[in-house]
Short mmCIF file of C-alpha atoms in Angstrom, two decimals:
data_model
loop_
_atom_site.label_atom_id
_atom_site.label_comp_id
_atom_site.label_asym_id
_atom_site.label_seq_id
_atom_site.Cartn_x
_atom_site.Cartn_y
_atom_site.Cartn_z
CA UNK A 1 -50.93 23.63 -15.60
CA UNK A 2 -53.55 25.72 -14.20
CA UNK A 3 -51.38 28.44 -11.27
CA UNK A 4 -54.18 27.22 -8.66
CA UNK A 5 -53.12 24.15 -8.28
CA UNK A 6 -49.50 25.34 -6.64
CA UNK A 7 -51.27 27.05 -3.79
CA UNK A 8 -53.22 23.72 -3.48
CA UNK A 9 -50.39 21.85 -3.00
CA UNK A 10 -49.18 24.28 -0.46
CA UNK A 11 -46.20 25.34 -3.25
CA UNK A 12 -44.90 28.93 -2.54
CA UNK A 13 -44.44 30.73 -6.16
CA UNK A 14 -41.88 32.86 -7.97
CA UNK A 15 -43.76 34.52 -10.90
CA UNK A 16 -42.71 37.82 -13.39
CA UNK A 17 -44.97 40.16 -15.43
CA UNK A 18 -43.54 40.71 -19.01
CA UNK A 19 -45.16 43.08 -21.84
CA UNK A 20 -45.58 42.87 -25.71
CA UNK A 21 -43.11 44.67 -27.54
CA UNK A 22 -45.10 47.33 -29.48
CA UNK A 23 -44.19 46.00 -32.55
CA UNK A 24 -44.84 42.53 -33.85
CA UNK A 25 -41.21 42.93 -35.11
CA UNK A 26 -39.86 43.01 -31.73
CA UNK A 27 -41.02 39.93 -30.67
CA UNK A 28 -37.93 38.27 -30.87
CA UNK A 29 -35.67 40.90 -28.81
CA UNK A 30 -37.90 39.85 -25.84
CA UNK A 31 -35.61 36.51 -26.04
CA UNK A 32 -32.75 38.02 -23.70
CA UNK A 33 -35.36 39.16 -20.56
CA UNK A 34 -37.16 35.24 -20.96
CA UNK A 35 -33.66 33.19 -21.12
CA UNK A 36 -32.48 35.43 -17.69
CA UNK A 37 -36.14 35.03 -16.32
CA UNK A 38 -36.56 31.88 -17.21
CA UNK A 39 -32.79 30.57 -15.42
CA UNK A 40 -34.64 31.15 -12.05
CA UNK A 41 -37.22 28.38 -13.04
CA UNK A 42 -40.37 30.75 -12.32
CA UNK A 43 -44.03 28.93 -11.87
CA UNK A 44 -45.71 31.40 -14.12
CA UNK A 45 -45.22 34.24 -16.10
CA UNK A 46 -47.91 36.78 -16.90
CA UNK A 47 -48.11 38.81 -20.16
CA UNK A 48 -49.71 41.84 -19.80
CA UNK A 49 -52.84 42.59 -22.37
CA UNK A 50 -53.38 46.50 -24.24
CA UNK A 51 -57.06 47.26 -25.07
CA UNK A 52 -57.82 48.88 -28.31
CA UNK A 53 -57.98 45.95 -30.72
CA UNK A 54 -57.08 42.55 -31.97
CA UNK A 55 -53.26 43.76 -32.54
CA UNK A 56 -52.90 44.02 -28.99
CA UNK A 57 -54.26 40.31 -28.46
CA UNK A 58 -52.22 39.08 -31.24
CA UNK A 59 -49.35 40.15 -29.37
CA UNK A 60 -50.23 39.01 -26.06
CA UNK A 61 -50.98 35.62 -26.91
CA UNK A 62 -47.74 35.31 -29.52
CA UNK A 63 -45.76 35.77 -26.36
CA UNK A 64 -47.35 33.67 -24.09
CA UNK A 65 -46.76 30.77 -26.71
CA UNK A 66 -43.38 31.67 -26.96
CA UNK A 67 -42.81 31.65 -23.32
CA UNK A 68 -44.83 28.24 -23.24
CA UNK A 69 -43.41 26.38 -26.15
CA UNK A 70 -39.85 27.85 -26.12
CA UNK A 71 -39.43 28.31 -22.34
CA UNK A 72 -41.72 25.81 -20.77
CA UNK A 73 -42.78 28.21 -18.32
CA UNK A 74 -46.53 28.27 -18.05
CA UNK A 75 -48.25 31.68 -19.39
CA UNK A 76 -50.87 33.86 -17.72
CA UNK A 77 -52.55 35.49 -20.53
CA UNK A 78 -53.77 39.51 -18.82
CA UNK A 79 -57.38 40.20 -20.18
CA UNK A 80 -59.12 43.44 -20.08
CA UNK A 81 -63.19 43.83 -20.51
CA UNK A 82 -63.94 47.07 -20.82
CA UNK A 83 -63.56 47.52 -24.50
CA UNK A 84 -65.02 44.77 -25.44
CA UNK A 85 -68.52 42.91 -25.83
CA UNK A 86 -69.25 39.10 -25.20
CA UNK A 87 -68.51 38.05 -28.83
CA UNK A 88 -65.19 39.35 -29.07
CA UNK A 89 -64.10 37.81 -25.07
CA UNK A 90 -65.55 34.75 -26.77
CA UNK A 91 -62.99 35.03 -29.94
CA UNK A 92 -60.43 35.18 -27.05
CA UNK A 93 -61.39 32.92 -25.01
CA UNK A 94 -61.30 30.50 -28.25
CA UNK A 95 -57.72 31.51 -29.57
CA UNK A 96 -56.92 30.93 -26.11
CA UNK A 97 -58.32 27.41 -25.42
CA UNK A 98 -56.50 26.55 -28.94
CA UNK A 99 -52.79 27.43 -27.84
CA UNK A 100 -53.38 25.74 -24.73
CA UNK A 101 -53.27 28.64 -22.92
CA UNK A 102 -55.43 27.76 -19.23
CA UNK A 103 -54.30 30.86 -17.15
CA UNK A 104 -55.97 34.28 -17.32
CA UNK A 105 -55.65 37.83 -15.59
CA UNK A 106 -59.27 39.14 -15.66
CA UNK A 107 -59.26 42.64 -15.17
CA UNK A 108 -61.55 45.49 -16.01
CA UNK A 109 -58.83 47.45 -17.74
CA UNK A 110 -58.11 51.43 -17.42
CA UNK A 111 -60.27 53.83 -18.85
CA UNK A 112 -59.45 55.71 -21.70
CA UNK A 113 -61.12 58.59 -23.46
CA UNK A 114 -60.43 57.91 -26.58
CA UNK A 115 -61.80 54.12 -26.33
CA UNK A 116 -65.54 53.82 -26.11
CA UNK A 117 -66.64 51.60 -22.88
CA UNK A 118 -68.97 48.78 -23.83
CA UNK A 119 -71.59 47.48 -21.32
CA UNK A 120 -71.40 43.99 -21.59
CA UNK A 121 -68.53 44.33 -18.36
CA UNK A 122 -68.55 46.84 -16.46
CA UNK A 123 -66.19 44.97 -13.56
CA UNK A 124 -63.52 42.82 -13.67
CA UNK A 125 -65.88 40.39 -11.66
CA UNK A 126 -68.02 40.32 -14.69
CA UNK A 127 -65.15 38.87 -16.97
CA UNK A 128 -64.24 36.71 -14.72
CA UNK A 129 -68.18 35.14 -13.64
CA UNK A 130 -68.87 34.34 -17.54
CA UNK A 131 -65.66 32.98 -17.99
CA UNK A 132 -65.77 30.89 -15.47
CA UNK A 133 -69.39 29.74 -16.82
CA UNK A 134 -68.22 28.79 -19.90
CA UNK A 135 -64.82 27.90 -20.25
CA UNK A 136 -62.05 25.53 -17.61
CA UNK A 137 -60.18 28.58 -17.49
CA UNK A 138 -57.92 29.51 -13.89
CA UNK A 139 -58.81 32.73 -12.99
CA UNK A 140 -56.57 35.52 -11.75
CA UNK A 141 -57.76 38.60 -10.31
CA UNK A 142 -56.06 41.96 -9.42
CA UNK A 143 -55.96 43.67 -5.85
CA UNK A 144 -54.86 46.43 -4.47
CA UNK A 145 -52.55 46.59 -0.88
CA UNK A 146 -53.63 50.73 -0.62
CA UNK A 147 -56.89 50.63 -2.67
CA UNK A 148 -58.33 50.47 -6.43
CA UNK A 149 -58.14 54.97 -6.87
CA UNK A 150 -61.98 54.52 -7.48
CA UNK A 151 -62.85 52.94 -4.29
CA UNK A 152 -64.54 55.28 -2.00
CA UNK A 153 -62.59 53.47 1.34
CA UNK A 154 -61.47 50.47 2.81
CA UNK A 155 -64.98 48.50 3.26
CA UNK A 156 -66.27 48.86 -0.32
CA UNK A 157 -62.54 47.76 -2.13
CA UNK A 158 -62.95 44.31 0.17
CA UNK A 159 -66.46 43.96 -0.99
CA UNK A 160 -65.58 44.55 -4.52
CA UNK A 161 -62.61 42.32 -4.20
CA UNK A 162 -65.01 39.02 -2.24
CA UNK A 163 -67.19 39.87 -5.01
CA UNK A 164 -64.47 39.18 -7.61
CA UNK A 165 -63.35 35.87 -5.49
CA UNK A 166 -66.87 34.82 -5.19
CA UNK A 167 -67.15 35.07 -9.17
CA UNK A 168 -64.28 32.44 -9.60
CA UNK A 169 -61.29 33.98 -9.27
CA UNK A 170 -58.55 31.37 -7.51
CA UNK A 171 -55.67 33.24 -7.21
CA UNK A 172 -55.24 37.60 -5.93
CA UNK A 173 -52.03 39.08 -7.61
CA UNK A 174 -51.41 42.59 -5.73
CA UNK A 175 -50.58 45.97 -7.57
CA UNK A 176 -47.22 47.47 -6.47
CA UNK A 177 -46.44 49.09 -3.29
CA UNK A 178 -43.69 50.05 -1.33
CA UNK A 179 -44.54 49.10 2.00
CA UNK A 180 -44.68 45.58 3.11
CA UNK A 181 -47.20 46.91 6.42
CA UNK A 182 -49.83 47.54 3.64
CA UNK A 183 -49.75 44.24 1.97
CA UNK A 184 -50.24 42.21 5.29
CA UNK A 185 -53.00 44.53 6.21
CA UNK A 186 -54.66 43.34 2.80
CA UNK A 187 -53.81 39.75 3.17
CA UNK A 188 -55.58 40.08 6.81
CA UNK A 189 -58.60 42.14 5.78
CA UNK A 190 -59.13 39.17 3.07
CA UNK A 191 -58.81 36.56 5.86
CA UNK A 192 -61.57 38.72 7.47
CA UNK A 193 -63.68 38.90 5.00
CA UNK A 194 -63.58 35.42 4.49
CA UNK A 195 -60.98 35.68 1.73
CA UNK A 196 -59.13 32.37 1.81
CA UNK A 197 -57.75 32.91 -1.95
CA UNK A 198 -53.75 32.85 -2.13
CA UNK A 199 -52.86 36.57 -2.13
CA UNK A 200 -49.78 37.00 -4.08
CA UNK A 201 -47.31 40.06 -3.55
CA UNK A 202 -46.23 42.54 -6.53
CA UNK A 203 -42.82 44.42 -6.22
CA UNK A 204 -41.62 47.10 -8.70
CA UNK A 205 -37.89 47.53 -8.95
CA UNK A 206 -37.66 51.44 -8.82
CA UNK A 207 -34.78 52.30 -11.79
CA UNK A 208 -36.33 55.30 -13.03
CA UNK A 209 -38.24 58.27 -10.97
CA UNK A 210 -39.84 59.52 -13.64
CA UNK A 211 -41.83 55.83 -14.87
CA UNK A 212 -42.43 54.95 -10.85
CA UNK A 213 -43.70 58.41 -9.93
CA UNK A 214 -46.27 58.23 -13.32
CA UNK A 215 -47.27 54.01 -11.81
CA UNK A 216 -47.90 55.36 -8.24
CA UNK A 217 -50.29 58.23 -9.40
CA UNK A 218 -51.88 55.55 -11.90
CA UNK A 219 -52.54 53.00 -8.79
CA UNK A 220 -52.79 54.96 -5.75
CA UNK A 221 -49.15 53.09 -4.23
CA UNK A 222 -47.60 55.74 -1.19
CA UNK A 223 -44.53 56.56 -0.89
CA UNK A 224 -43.04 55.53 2.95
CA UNK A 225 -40.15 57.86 4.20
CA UNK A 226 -37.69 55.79 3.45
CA UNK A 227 -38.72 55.26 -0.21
CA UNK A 228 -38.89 59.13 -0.72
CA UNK A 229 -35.06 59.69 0.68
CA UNK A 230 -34.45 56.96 -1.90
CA UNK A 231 -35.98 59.39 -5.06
CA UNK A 232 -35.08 62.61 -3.58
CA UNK A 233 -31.40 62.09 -3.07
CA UNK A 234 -30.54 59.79 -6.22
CA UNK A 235 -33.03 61.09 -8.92
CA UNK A 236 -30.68 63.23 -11.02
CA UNK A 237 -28.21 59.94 -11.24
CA UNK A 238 -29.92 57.31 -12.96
CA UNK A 239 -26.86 54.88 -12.03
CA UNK A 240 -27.64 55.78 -8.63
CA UNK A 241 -30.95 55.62 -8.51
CA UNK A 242 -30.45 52.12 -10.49
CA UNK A 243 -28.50 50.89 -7.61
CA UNK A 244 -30.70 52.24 -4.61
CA UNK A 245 -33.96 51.22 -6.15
CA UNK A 246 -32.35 47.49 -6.82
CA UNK A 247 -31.46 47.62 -2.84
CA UNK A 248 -34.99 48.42 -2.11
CA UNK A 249 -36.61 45.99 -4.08
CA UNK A 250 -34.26 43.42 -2.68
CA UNK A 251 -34.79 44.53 0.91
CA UNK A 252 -38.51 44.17 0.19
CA UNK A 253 -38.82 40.90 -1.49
CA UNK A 254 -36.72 39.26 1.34
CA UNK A 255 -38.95 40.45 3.96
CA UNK A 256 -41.74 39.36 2.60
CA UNK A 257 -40.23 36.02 1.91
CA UNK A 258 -39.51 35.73 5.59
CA UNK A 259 -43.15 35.74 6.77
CA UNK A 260 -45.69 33.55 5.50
CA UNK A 261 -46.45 34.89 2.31
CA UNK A 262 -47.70 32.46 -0.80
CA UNK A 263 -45.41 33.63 -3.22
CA UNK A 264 -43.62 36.73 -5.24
CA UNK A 265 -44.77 38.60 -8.26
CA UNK A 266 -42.15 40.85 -9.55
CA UNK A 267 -42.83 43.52 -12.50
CA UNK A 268 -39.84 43.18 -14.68
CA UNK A 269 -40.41 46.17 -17.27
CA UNK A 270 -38.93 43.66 -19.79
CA UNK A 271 -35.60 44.82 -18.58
CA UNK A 272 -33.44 41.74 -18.63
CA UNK A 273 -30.62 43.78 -16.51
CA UNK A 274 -33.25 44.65 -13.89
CA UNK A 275 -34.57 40.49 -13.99
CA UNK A 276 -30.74 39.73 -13.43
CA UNK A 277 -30.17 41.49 -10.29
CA UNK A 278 -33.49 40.49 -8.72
CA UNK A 279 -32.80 36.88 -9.72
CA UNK A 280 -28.91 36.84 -8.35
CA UNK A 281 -30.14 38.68 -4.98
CA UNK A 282 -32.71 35.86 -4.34
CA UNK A 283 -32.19 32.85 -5.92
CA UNK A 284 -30.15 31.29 -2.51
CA UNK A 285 -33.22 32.29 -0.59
CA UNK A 286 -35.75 30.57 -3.37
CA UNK A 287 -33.52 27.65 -3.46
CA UNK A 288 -34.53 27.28 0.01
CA UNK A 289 -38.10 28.09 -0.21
CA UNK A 290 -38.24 25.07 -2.91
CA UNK A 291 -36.89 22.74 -1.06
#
């Protein structure tokens, strides 16, 4: 089932991001995080996709089967561009179509030195224009509540972002951030702008300072007040921290649920104790949002 057709049907969504295990070998050990992820009954869950070669597709798409086949959750499949040249996104696209696989992620990817660029996509909007031209693909796209690092300001990440809407994409799943206040101001800049895509809400689980602190520099998140007492007093106890990050997340998440949101993303970190918690805080309040 293609994810735009929940928003259609005015259905508000409970989704997780999972990753590949490194190794092929590992595959199976991701079993524990899908059966606890899975007990919540989420709409979709997204795998997320490494450049630097076929391995890292391999692995991506081994686990979105799995989570398909063995799970019956449906899969959205994360694809990067910037490695890669038409004929290889059309090898993809082709595995993809095969396994049954109608969901993608299309984003440009992170740049990396020691990976050389390739020109056929220089923008996630790129991906996601030819894929849409050729295949009956549902296209995701990537935004950002505080701003992609590389925009300039506020004006130019909208314009990039109605630029990646107006290329196909159907649904907006948001980095992570820590304050809800940013988030709306996205959703409402988007409305704006003439944005009517679902925007769709991503929440980290803080567990370990060291891992959130490296995210946050990676996608430009803030820290409010509050979340800084959180790292300051309890990062030298990792139970602590464990506990107080949970809290936060939990806090969050509710809030959000409260106003009129289209649905909840949550990054898991494949850490089935961490997918537990979040599930047993919420799942009274998602019982009621399903109803």
């Amino acid at each position: 089932m293609k994810i735009a057709d929940y928003y259609k049907k005015n259905k508000r969504t409970l989704s997780f991001e999972i990753f590949p295990p490194k190794k092929d070998s590992e595959l199976k050990n991701i079993d524990a995080t899908l059966e606890i992820l899975s007990e919540l009954r989420p709409d979709f869950i997204s795998v997320t996709f490494g450049a630097g070669g076929s391995s890292n597709c391999n692995r991506t798409i081994e686990l979105a089967k799995k989570i398909k086949e063995d799970y019956h959750v449906e899969p959205v499949v994360h694809l990067t561009c910037l490695s890669y040249d038409r004929s290889e996104i059309d090898e993809f696209s082709k595995v993809l179509k095969s396994e049954g696989i109608e969901n993608i992620l299309a984003l440009r990817g992170d740049r990396n030195p020691d990976l050389p660029e390739k020109e056929d996509f220089r923008h996630a909007s790129d991906l996601t224009a030819y894929l849409k031209e050729k295949e009956d693909f549902c296209i995701a796209g990537a935004c950002y509540p505080e701003c992609h690092p590389e925009s300039k300001n506020r004006v130019e990440e909208i314009r990039h972002l109605k630029t990646k809407v107006d290329a196909g994409a159907e649904v907006l799943l948001s980095q992570l951030f820590f304050d809800n206040a940013c988030f709306y101001r996205l959703v409402e800049d988007c409305r704006i702008a003439g944005i009517e895509t679902p925007v769709i809400p991503g929440i980290m689980p803080v567990i370990n300072a060291a891992q959130i602190k490296r995210m946050v520099t990676m996608c430009g998140a803030s820290f409010p007040t509050r979340f800084e007492k959180i790292i300051h007093r309890y990062a030298e106890s990792k139970e602590a921290l464990f506990d107080a990050g949970m809290s936060y997340a939990l806090t969050q998440t509710i809030e959000l649920l409260t106003n009129d949101i289209q649905g909840i993303h949550l990054y898991t970190m494949n850490n089935p104790v961490v997918a537990g918690k979040i599930c047993e805080g919420i799942k009274n309040i998602i019982k009621v949002e399903q109803r």
